[in-house]
JSON list of C-alpha atoms in Angstrom, two decimals:
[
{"chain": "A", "resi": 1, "resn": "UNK", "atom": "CA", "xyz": [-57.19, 20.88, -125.14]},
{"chain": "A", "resi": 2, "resn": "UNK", "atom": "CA", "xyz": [-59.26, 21.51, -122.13]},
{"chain": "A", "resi": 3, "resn": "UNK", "atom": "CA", "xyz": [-59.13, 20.34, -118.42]},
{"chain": "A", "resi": 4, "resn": "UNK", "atom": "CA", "xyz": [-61.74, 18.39, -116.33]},
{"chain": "A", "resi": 5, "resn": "UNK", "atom": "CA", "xyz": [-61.55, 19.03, -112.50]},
{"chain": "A", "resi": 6, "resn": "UNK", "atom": "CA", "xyz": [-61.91, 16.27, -110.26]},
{"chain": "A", "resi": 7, "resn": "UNK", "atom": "CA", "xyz": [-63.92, 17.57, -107.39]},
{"chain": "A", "resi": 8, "resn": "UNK", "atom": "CA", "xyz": [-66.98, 15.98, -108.30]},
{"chain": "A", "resi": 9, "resn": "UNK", "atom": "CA", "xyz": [-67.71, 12.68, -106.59]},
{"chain": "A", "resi": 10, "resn": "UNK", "atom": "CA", "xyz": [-69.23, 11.22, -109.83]},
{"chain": "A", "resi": 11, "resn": "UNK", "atom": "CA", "xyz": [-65.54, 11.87, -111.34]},
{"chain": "A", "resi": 12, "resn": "UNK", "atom": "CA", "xyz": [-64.70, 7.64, -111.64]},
{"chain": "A", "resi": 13, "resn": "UNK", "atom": "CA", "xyz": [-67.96, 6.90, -113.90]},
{"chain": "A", "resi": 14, "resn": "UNK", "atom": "CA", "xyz": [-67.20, 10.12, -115.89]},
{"chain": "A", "resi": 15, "resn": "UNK", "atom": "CA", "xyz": [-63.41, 9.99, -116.64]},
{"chain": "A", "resi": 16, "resn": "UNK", "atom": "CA", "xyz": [-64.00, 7.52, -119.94]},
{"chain": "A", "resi": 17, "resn": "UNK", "atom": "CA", "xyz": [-66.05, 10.26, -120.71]},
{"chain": "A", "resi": 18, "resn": "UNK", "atom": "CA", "xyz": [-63.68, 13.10, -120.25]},
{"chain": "A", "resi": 19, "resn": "UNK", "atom": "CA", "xyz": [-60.61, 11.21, -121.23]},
{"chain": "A", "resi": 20, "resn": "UNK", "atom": "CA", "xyz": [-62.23, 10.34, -124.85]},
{"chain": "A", "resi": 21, "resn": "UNK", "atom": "CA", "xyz": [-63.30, 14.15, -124.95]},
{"chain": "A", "resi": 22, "resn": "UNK", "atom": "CA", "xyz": [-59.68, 14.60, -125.11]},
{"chain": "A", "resi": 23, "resn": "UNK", "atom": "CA", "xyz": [-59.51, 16.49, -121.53]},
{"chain": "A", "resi": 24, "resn": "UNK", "atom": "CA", "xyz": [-56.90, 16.48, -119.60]},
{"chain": "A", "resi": 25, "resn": "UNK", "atom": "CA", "xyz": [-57.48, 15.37, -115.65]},
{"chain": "A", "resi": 26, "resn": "UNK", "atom": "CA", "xyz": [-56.59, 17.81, -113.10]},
{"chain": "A", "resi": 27, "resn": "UNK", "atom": "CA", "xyz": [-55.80, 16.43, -109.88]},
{"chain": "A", "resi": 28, "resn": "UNK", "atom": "CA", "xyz": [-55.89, 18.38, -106.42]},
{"chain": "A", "resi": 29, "resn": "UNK", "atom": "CA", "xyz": [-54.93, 18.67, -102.69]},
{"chain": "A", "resi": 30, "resn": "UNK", "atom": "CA", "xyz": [-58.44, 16.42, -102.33]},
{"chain": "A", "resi": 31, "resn": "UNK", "atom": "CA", "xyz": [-56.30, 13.44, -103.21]},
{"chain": "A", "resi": 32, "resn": "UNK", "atom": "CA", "xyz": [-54.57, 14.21, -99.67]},
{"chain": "A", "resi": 33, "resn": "UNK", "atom": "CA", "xyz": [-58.11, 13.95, -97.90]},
{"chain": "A", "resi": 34, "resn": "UNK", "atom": "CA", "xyz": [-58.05, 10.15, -96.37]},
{"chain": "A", "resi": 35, "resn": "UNK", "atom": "CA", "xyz": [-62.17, 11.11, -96.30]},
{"chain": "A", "resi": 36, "resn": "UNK", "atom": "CA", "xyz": [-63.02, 12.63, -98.65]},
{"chain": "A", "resi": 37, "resn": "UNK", "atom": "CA", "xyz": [-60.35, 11.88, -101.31]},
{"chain": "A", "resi": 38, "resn": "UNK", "atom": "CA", "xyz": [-61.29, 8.21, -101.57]},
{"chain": "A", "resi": 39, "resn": "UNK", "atom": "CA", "xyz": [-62.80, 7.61, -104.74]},
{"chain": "A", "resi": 40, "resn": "UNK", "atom": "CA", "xyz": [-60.06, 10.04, -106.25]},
{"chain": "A", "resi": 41, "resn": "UNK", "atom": "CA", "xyz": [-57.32, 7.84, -104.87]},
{"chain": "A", "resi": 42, "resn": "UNK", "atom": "CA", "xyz": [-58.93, 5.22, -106.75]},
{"chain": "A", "resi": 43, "resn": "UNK", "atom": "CA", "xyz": [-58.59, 6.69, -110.28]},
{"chain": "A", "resi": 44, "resn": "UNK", "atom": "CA", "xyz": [-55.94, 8.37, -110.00]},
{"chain": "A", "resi": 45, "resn": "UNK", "atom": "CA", "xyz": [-54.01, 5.26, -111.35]},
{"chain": "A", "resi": 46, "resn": "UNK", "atom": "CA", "xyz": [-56.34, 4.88, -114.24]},
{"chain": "A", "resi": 47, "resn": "UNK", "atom": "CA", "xyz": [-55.60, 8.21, -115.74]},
{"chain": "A", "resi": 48, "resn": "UNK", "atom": "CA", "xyz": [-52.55, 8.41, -118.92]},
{"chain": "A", "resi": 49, "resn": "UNK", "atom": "CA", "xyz": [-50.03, 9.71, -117.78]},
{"chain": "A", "resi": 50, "resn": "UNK", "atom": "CA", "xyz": [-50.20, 12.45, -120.94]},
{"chain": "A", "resi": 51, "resn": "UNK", "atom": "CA", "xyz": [-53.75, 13.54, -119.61]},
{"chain": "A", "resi": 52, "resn": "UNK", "atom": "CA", "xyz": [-52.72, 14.06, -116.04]},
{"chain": "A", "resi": 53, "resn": "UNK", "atom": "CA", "xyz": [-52.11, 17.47, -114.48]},
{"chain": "A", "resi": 54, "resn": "UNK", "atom": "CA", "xyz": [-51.56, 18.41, -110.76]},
{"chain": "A", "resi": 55, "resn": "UNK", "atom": "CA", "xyz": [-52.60, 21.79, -109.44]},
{"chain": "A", "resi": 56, "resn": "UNK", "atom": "CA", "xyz": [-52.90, 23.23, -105.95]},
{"chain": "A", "resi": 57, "resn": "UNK", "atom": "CA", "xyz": [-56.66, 24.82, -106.17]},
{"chain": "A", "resi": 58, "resn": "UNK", "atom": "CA", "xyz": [-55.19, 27.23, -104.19]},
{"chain": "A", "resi": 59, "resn": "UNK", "atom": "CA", "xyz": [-55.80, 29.32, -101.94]},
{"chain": "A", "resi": 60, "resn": "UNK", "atom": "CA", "xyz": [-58.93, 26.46, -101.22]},
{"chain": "A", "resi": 61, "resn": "UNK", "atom": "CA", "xyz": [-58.61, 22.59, -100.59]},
{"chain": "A", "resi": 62, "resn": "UNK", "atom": "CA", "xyz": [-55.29, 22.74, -98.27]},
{"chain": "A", "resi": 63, "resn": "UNK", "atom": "CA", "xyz": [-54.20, 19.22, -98.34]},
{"chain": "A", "resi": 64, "resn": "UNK", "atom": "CA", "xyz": [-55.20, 17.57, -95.66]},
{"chain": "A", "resi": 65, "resn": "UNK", "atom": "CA", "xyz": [-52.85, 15.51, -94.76]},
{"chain": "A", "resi": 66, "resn": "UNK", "atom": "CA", "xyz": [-50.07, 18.21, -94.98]},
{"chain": "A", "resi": 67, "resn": "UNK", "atom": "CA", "xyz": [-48.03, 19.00, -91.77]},
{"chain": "A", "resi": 68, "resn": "UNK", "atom": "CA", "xyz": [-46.75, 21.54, -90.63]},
{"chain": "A", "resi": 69, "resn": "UNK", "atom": "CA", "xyz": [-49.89, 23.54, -91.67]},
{"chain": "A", "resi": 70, "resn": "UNK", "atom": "CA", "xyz": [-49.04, 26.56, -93.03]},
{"chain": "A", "resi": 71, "resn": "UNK", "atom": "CA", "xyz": [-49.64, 29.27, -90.71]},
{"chain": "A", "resi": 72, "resn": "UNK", "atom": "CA", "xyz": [-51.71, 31.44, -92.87]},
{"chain": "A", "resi": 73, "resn": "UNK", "atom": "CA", "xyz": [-54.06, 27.77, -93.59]},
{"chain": "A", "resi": 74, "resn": "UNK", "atom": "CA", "xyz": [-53.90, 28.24, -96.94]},
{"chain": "A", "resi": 75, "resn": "UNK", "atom": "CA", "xyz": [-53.51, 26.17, -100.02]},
{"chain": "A", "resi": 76, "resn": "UNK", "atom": "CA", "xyz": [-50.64, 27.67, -102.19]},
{"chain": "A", "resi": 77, "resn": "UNK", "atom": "CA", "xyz": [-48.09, 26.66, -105.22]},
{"chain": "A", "resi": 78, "resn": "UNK", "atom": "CA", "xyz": [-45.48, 25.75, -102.84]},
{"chain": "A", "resi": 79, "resn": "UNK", "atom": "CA", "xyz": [-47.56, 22.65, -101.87]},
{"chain": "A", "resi": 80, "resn": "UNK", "atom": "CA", "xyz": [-47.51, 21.41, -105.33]},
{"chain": "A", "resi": 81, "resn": "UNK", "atom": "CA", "xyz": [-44.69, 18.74, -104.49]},
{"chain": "A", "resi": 82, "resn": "UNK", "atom": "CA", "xyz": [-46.72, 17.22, -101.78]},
{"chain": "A", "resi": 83, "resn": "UNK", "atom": "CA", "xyz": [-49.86, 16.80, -103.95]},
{"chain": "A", "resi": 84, "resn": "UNK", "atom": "CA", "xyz": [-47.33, 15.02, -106.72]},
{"chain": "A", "resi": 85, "resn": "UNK", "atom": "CA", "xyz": [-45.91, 12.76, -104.16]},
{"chain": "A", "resi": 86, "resn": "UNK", "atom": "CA", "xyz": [-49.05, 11.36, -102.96]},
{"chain": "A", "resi": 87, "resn": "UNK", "atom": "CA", "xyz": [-49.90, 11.46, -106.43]},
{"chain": "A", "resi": 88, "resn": "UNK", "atom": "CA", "xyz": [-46.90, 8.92, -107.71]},
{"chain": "A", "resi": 89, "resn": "UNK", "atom": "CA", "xyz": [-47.58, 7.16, -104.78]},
{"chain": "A", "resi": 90, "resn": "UNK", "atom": "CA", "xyz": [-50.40, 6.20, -105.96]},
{"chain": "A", "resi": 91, "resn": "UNK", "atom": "CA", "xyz": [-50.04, 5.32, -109.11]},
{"chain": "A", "resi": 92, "resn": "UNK", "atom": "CA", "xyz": [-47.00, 3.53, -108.16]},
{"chain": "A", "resi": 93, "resn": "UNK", "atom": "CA", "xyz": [-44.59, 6.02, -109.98]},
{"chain": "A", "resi": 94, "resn": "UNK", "atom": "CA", "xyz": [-41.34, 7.60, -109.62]},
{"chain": "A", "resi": 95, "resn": "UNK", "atom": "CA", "xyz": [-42.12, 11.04, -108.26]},
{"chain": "A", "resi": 96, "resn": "UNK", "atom": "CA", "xyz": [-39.78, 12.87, -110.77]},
{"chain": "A", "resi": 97, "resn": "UNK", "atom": "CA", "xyz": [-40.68, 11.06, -113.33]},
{"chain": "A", "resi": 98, "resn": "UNK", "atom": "CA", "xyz": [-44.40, 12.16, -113.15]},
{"chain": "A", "resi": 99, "resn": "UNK", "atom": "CA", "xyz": [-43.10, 15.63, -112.23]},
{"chain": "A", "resi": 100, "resn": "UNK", "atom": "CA", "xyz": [-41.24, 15.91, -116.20]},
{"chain": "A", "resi": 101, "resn": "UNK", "atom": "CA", "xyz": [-44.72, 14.44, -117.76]},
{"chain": "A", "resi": 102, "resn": "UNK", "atom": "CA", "xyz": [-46.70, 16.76, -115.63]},
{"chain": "A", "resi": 103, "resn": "UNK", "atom": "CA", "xyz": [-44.81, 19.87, -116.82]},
{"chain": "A", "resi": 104, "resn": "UNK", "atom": "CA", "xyz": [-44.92, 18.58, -120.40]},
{"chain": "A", "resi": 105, "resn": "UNK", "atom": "CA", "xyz": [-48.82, 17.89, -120.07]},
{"chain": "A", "resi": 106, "resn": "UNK", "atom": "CA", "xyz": [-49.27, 21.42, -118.40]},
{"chain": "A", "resi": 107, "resn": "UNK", "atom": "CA", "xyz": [-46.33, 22.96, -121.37]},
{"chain": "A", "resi": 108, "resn": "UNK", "atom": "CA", "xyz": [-48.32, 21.66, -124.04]},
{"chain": "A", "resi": 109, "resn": "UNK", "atom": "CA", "xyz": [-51.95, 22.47, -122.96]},
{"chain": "A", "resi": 110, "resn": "UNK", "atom": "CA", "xyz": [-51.34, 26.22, -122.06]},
{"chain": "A", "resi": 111, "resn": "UNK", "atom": "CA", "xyz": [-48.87, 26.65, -125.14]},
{"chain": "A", "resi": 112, "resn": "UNK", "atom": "CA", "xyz": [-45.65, 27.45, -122.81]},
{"chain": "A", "resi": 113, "resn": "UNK", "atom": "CA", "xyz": [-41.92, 26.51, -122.98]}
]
């Protein structure tokens, strides 16, 4: 199994694409950007939930939308919750419930737990 990033802005036309590659989708802090995250916002809901991971892209692409920033203005794995919120937001989901299909998505891609 391999991962797809979705920082390019051709990611919408692409993600059939990916998806029947078998990739996962990795979604970052860019889904936090009201600007530039647009399209991403968009198809975020289309993804399967068992192809969807969240990651921080850290220590780059601080969410935007984050507050307080972080004193160091940094991106980091603490923010991880935030990104997943505006995530199931999104999509319209409970945010723990993507959280536990997250972690299974990332436990069974990388082999762990």
């Amino acid at each position: 199994m391999e991962v797809s990033y979705t920082v390019l802005p051709e990611i919408k036309p692409r993600s059939k694409l990916i998806l029947a590659l078998g990739l996962h989708i990795g979604i970052t802090g860019w889904v936090c950007d009201e600007r530039r995250g647009e399209a991403l916002q968009k198809l975020v809901p289309l993804i399967p939930s068992d192809r969807l991971l969240i990651e921080t892209d850290a220590p780059y692409l601080l969410p935007r939308d984050y507050r307080p920033k972080p004193k160091k203005g940094r991106n980091e794995p603490s923010l991880l919750p935030h990104i997943l919120d505006t995530v199931a937001l999104l999509r319209g989901d409970d945010p723990a419930v993507l959280a536990q299909q997250v972690s299974r998505n990332s436990q069974a891609l990388f082999k762990i737990g």
